[in-house]
Short mmCIF file of C-alpha atoms in Angstrom, two decimals:
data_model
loop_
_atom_site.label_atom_id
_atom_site.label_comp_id
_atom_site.label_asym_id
_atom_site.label_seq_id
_atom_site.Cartn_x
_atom_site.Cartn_y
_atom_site.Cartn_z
CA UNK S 64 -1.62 5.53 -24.84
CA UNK S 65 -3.67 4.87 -21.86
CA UNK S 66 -2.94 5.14 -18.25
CA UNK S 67 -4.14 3.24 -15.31
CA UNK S 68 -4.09 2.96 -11.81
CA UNK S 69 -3.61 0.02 -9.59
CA UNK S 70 -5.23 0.52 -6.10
CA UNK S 71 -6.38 -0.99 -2.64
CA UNK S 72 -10.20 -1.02 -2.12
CA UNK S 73 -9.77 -1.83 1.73
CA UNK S 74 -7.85 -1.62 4.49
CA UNK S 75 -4.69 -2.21 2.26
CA UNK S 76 -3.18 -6.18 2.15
CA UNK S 77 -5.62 -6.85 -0.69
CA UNK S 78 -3.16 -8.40 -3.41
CA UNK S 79 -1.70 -5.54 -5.17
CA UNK S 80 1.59 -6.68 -5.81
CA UNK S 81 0.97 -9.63 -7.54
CA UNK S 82 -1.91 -7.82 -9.94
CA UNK S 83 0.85 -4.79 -10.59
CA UNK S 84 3.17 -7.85 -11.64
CA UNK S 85 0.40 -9.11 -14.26
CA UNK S 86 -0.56 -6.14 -15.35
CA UNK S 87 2.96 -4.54 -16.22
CA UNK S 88 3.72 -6.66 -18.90
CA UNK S 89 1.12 -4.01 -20.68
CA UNK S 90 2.58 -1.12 -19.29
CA UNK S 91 5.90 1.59 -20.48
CA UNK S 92 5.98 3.28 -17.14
CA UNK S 93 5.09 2.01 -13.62
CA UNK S 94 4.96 4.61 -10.81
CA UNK S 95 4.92 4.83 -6.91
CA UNK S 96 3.19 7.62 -6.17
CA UNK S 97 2.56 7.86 -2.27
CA UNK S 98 3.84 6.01 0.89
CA UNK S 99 6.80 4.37 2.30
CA UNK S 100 8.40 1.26 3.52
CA UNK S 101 5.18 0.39 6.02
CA UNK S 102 3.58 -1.69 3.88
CA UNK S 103 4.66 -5.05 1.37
CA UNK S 104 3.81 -5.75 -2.20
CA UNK S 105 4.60 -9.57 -2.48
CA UNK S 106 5.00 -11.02 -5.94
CA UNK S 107 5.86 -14.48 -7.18
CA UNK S 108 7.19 -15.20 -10.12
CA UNK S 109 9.98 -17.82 -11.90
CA UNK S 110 12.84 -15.89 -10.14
CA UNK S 111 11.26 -16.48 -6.64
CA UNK S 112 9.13 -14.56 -3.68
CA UNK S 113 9.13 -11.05 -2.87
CA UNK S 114 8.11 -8.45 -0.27
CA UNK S 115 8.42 -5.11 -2.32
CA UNK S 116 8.01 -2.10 0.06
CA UNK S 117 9.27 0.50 -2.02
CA UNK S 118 10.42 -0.85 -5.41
CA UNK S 119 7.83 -0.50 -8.02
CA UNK S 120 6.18 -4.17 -9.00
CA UNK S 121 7.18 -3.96 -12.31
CA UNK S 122 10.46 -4.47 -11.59
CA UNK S 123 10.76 -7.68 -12.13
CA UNK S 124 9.49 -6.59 -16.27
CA UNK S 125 12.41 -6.33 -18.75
CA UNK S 126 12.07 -2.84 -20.60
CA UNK S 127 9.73 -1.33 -18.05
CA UNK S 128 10.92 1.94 -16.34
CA UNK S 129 10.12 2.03 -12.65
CA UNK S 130 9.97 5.27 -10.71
CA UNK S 131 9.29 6.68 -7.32
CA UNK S 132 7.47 9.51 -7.44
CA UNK S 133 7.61 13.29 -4.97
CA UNK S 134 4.82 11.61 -3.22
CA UNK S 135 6.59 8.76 -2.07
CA UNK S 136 8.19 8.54 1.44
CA UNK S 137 12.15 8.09 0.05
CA UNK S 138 13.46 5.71 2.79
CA UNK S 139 17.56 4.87 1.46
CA UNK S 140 17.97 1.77 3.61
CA UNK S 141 14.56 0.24 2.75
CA UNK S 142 14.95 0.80 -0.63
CA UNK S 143 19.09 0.06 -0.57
CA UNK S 144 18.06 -3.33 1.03
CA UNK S 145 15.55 -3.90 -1.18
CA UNK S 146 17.70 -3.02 -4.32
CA UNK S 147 20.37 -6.03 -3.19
CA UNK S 148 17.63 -8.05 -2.41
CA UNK S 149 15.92 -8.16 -5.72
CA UNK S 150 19.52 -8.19 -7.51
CA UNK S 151 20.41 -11.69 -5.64
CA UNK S 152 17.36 -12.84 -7.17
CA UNK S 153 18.75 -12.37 -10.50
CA UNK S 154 16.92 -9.32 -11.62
CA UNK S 155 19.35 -6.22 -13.07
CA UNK S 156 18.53 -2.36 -11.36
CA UNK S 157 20.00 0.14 -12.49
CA UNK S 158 18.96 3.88 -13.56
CA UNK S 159 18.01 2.73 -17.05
CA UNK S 160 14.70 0.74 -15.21
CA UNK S 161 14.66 2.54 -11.97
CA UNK S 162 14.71 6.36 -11.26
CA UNK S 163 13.78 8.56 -8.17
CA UNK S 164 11.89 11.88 -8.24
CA UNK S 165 14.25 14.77 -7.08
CA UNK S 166 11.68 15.97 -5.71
CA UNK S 167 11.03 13.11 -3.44
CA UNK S 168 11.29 13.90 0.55
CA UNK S 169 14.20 11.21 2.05
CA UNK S 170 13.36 9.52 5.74
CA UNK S 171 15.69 9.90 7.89
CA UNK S 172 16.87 8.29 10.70
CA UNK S 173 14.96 10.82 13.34
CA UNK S 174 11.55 9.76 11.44
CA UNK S 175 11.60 6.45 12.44
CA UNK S 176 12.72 7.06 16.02
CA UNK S 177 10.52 9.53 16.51
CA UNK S 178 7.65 6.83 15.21
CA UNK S 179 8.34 4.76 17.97
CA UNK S 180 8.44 6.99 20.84
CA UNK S 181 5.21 8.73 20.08
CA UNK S 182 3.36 4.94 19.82
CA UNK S 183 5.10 4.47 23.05
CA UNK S 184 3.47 7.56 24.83
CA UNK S 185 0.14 6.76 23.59
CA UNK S 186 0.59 3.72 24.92
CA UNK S 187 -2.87 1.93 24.71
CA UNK S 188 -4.03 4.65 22.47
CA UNK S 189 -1.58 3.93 19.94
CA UNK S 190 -2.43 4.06 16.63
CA UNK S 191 -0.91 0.63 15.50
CA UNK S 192 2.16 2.40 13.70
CA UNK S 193 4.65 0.45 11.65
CA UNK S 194 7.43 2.62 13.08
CA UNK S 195 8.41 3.17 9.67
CA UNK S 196 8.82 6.76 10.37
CA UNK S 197 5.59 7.55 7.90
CA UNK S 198 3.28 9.94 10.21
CA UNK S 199 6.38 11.93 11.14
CA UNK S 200 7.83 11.45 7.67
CA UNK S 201 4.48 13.69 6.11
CA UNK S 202 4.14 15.92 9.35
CA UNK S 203 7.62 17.47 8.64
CA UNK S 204 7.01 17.18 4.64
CA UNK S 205 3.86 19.18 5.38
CA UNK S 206 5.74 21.67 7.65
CA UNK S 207 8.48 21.93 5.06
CA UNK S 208 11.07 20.28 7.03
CA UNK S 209 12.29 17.66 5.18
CA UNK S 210 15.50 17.10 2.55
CA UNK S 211 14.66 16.58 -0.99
CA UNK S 212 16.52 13.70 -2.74
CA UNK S 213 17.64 16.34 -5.22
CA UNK S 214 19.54 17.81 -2.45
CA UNK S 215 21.94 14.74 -2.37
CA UNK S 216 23.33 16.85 -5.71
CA UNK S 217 24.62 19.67 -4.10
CA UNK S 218 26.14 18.85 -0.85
CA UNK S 219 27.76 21.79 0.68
CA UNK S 220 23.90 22.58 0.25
CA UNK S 221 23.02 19.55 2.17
CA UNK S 222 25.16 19.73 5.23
CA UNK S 223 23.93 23.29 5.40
CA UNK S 224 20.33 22.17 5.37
CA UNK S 225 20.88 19.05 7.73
CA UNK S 226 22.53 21.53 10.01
CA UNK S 227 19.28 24.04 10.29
CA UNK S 228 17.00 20.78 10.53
CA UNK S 229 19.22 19.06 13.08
CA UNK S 230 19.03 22.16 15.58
CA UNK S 231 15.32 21.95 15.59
CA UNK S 232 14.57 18.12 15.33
CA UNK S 233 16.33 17.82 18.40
CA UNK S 234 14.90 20.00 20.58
CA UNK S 235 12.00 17.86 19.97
CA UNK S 236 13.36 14.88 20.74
CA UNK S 237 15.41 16.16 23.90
CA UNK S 238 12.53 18.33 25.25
CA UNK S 239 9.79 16.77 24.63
CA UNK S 240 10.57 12.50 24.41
CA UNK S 241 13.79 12.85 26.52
CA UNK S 242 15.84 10.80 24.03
CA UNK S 243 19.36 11.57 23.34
CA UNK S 244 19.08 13.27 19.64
CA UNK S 245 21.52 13.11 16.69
CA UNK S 246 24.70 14.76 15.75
CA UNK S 247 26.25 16.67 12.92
CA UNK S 248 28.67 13.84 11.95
CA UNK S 249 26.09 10.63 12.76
CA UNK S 250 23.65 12.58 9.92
CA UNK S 251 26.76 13.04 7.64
CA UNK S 252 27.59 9.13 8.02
CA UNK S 253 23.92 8.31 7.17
CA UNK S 254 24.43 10.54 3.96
CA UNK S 255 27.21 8.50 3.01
CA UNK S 256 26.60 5.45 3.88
CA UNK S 257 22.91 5.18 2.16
CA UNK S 258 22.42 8.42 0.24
CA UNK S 259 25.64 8.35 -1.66
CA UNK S 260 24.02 4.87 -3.07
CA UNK S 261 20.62 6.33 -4.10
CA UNK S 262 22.45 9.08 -5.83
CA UNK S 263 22.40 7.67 -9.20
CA UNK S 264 19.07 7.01 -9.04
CA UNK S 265 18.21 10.87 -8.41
CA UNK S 266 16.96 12.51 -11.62
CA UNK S 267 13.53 14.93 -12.80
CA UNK S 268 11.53 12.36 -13.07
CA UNK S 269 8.07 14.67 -13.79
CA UNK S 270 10.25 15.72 -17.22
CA UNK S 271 10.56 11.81 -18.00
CA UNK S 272 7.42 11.39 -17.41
CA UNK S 273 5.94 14.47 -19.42
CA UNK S 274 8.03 12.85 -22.60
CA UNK S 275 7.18 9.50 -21.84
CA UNK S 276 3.31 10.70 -22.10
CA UNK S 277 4.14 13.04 -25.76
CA UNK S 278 5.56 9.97 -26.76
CA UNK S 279 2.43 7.82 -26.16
CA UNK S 280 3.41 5.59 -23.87
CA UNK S 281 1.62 4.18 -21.32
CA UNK S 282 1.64 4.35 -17.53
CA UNK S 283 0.40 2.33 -14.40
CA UNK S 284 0.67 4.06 -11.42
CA UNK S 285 1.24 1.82 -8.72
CA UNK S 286 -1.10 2.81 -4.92
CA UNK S 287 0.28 1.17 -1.53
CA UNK S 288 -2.39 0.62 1.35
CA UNK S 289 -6.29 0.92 0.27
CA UNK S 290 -8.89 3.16 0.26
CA UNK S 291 -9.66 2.91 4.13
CA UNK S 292 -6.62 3.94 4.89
CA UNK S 293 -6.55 7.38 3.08
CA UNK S 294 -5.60 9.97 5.37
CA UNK S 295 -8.85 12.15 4.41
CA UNK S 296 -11.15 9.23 3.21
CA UNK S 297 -10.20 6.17 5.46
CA UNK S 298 -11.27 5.85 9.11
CA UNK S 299 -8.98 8.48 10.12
CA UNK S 300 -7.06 8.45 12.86
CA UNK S 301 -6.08 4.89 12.04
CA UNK S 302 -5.08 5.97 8.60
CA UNK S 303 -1.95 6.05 7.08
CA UNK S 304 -0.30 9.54 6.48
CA UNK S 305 -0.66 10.18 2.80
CA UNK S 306 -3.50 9.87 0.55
CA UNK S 307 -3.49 6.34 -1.18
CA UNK S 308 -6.87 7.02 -3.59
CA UNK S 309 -6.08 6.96 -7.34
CA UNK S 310 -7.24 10.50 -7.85
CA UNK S 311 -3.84 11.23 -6.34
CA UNK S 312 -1.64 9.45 -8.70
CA UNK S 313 -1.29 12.49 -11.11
CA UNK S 314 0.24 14.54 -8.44
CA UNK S 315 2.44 12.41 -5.97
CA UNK S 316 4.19 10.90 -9.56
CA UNK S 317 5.20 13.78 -10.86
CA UNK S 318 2.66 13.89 -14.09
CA UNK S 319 -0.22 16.11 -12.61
CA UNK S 320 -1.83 16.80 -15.88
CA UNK S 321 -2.15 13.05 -16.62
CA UNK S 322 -5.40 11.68 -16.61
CA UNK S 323 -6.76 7.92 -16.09
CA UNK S 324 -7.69 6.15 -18.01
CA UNK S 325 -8.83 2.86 -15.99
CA UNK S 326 -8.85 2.35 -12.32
CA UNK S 327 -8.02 -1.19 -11.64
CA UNK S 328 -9.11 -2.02 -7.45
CA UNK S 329 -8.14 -5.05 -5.90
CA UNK S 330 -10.35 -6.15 -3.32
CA UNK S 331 -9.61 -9.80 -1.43
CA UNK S 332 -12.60 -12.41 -1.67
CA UNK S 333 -13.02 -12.03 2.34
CA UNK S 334 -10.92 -9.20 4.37
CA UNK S 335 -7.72 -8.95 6.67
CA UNK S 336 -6.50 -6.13 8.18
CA UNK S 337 -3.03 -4.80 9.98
CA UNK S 338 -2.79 -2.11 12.65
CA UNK S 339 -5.25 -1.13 14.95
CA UNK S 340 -8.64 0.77 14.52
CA UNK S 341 -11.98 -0.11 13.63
CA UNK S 342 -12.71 -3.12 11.81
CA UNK S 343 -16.45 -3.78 11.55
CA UNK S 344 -16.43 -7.72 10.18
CA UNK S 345 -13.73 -8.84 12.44
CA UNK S 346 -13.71 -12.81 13.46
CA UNK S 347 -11.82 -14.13 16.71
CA UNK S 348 -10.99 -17.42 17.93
CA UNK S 349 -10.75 -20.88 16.05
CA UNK S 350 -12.69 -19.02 12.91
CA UNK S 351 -10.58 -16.79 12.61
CA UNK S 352 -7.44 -18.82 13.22
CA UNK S 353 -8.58 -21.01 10.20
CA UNK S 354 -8.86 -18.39 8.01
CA UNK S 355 -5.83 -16.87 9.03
CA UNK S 356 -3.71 -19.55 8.26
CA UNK S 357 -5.30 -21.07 4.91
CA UNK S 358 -4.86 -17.39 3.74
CA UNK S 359 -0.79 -16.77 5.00
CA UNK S 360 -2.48 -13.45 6.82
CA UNK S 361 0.47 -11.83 8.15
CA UNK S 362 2.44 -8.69 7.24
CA UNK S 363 4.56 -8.67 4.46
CA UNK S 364 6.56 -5.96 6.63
CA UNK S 365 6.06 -6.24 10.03
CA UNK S 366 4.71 -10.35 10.29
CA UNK S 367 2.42 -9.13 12.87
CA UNK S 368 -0.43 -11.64 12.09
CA UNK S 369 -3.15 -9.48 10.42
CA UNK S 370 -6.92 -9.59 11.96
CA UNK S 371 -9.46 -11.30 9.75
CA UNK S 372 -13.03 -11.90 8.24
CA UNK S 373 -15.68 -12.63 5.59
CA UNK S 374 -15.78 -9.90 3.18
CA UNK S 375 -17.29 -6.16 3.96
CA UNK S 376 -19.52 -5.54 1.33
CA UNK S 377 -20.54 -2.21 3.13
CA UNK S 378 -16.56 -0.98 3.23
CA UNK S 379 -15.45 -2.65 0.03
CA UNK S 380 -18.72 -0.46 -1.56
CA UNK S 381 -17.27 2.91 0.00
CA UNK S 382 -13.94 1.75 -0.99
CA UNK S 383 -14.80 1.61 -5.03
CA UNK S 384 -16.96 4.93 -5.02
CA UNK S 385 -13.64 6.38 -3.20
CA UNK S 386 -11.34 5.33 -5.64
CA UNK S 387 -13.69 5.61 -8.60
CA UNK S 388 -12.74 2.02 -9.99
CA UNK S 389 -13.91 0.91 -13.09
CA UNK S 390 -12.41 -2.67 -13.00
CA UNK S 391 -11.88 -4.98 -9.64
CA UNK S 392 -9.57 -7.68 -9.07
CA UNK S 393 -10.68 -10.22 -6.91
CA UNK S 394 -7.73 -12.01 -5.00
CA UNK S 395 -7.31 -15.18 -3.15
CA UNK S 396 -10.95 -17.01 -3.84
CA UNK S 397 -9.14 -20.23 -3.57
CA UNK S 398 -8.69 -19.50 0.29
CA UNK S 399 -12.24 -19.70 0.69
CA UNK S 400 -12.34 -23.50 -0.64
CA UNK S 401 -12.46 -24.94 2.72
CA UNK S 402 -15.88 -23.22 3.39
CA UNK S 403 -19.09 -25.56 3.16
CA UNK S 404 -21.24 -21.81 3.24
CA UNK S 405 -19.26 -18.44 2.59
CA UNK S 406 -20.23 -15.66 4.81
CA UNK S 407 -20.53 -12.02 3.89
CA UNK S 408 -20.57 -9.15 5.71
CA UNK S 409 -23.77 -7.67 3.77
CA UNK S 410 -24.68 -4.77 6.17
CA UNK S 411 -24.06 -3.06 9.34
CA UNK S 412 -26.27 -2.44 12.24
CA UNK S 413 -25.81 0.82 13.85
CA UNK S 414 -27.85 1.65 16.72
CA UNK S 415 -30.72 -0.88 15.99
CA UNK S 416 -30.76 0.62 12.57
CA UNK S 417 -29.80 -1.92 9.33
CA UNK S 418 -27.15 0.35 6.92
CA UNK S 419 -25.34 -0.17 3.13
CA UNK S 420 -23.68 3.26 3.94
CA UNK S 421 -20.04 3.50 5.18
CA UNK S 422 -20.34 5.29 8.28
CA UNK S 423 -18.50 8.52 9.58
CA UNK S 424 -15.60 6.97 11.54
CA UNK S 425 -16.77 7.99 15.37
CA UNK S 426 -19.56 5.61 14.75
CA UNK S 427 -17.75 3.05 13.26
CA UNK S 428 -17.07 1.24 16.69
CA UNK S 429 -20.83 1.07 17.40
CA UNK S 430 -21.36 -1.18 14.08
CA UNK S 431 -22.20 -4.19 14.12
CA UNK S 432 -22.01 -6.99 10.87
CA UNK S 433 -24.97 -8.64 9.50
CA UNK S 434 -23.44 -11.68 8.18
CA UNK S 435 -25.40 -13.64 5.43
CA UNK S 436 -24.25 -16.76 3.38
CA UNK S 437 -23.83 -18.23 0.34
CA UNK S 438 -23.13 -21.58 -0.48
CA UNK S 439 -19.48 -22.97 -1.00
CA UNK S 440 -17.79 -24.98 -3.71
CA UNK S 441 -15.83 -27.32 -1.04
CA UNK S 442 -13.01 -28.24 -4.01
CA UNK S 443 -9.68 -27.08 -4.70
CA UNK S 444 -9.59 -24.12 -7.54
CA UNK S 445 -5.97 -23.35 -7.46
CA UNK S 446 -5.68 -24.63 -11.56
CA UNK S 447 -8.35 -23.49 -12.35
CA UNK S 448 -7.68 -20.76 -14.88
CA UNK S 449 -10.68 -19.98 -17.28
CA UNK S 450 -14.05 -18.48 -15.77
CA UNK S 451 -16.42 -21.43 -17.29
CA UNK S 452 -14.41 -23.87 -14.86
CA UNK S 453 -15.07 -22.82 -12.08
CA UNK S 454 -17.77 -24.38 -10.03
CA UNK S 455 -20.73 -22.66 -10.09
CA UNK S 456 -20.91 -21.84 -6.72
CA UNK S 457 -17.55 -19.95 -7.23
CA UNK S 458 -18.94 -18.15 -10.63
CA UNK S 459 -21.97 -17.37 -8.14
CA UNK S 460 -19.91 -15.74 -5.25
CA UNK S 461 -18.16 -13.82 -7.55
CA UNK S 462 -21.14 -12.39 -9.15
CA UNK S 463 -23.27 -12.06 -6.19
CA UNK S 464 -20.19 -9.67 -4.72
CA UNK S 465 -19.99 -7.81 -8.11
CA UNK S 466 -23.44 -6.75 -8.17
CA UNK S 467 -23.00 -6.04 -4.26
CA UNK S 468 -20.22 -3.31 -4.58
CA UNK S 469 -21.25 -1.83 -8.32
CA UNK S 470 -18.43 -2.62 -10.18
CA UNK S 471 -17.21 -5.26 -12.33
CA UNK S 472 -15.17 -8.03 -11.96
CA UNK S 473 -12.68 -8.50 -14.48
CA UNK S 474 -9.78 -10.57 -12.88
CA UNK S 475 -10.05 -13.62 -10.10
CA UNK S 476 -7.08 -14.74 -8.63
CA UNK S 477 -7.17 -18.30 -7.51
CA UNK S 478 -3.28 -18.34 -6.41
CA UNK S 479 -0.07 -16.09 -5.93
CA UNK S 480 1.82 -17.29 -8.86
CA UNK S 481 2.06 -14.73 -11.76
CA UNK S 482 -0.48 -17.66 -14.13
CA UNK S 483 -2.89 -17.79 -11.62
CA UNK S 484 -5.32 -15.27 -12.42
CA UNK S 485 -8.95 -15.70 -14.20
CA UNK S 486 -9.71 -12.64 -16.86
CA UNK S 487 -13.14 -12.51 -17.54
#
């Protein structure tokens, strides 16, 4: 049995979907272990395109088991949406390949309103939100104010619970956003009409899991976002609101005695970003416009088009000694074809002062990219799929990066198609 865990090394957007796709086929178990609907996993394969936000990527993998951990942000109509979704594409769900932890926290309604009217006060300070409901989602988790999908089981228990949480949630939106708050029977409808359907989903998952592992088999645990967007690692406040580094995966799946046994980080061959904040290697106008459409750079969620640049060898560093990856997956270096000289972000400047160090986030708007360049391949790789044909200059880039960040390179993807990956 080994386990492993699939992760962002950046600002999230790196590729993970389609890599959790590949990689499942090896893989008993996949898990979501933290997050919600912000964010998109898109995968290709034969039965067409898809933006997962909260199914597990190995969905799509006959005999594969596919659970959402008590770390996960349980949002019903996301996932009830995404559940018909997939199904139309000709893919069978059902509790024998997808559970959810009872002891996952469900969004409700209030989260994601509540999402929106604090970006709204902030105003230009706003923290570039979703309005998923996640930062109020894990504020009331953390304050223990939330309903636990096991609670759908036992509803005179429920309606008692909703009732307590009701009084107080809307003194907060009344008093302090002036909105017009929720009643007894609009929460009751909402447990009907989308928690009735997650229901059968609803099962102890951690047991599963802790006889899945006696049994030997093996898991992947599947990260949303990337290592710069870690609430306690990333460059907080622009974070999400859960911690998306593998060393987590043991505890927001349900399995926190499991250890890992490979951490597979995907890191794109230049870097894009969604949501506001600090982004050090950042490229505007006609560059970046380029770039931003030979790669497809917007949201898989929102379709907000998602800022852009060479690769950040300084953050893509921090991002691999944060998530302790032994393996990295290097994602769309076909994008990069168009390049006669591909530019790196190799360092930062800081005050007049040359860095390799991540810096504490306060400073990080005071950084500024020292850009060097390597030379490009200027031909189409999309078929290529065995590391001796590439052109040289691609095999160079590759390795120049690897020996940049300290970790090896085991997988280049040269397309979004489920064959179009490179395993060195």
């Amino acid at each position: 049995m080994s386990n492993c865990a699939i992760v962002g090394i950046n600002w999230g957007d790196e590729g993970k979907g389609r890599m959790v796709d590949y990689l499942t086929q090896q893989y008993d178990v996949v898990v979501r272990y933290q997050g919600g609907g912000n964010a998109g996993h898109t995968v290709i394969n034969e039965k067409g395109k898809f933006a997962l936000h909260l199914l597990p990527s190995g969905i799509f993998r006959s005999g594969v088991m596919n659970i959402l951990g008590n770390g996960v942000a349980l949002d019903c109509e996301n996932l009830l949406k995404e559940i018909d979704t997939v199904r139309q594409g000709g893919v069978d769900i059902t509790p024998e390949n997808l559970l959810v932890s009872e002891r996952a926290s469900l969004l409700l309604p209030w989260h994601r309103e509540l999402d929106a009217l604090e970006e709204q006060r902030l105003k230009d300070k706003k923290y570039g939100s979703t309005k998923q409901g996640i930062a109020p989602f894990y504020s009331d988790k953390y304050q223990k104010k939330t309903v636990l999908a096991g609670e759908l089981l036992y509803p005179d228990h429920l309606r008692a619970h909703l009732q307590d949480l009701l009084e107080w949630k809307n003194l907060i939106l009344r008093e302090v956003y002036g909105a017009k708050g929720y009643t007894m029977d609009e929460m009751m409808a909402w447990v009907e009409q989308y928690g009735q359907r997650v229901k059968p989903y609803v099962a102890d998952t951690s047991r599963y899991l802790h006889q899945a592992q006696a049994a030997g088999k093996s898991i992947l645990f599947e990260g949303q976002l990337g290592a710069l967007r870690d609430l306690d690692y990333g460059i907080y406040p622009y974070t999400t609101s859960s911690n998306t580094i593998a060393s987590y995966a043991p505890v927001g799946s349900g399995l926190p005695g499991a250890s890992i046994d490979e951490v597979v980080g995907v890191v794109k061959a230049y870097s894009s970003c969604v949501g506001e904040g600090p982004f050090v290697c950042e490229w505007f106008g006609a560059d970046a416009e380029k770039l931003r459409d030979a790669g497809d750079e917007y949201g898989a969620k929102t379709g907000r088009p998602r800022r852009v640049g060479p690769i950040d060898l300084v953050a893509t560093r921090y991002g691999v000694r944060m998530q302790n990856a032994t393996n990295i997956a290097l994602t769309k270096l076909d994008i990069l074809s168009y390049m006669d000289r591909i530019p790196v972000c190799a360092h930062y400047e800081i005050n007049g002062q040359r860095t390799d160090e991540f810096p504490f986030p306060v400073l990080l708007d005071q950084a500024k990219p020292v850009t060097e360049y390597v030379p490009g391949w200027n031909c189409d790789i999309s078929g290529v799929r065995t590391w001796e044909d590439l052109p040289q200059a691609a095999r160079d880039y590759v390795e120049y990066v690897e020996q940049a960040i300290g970790c090896r390179i085991g997988y280049v993807s040269v397309g979004a198609e489920r064959d179009s990956l490179i395993v060195r």
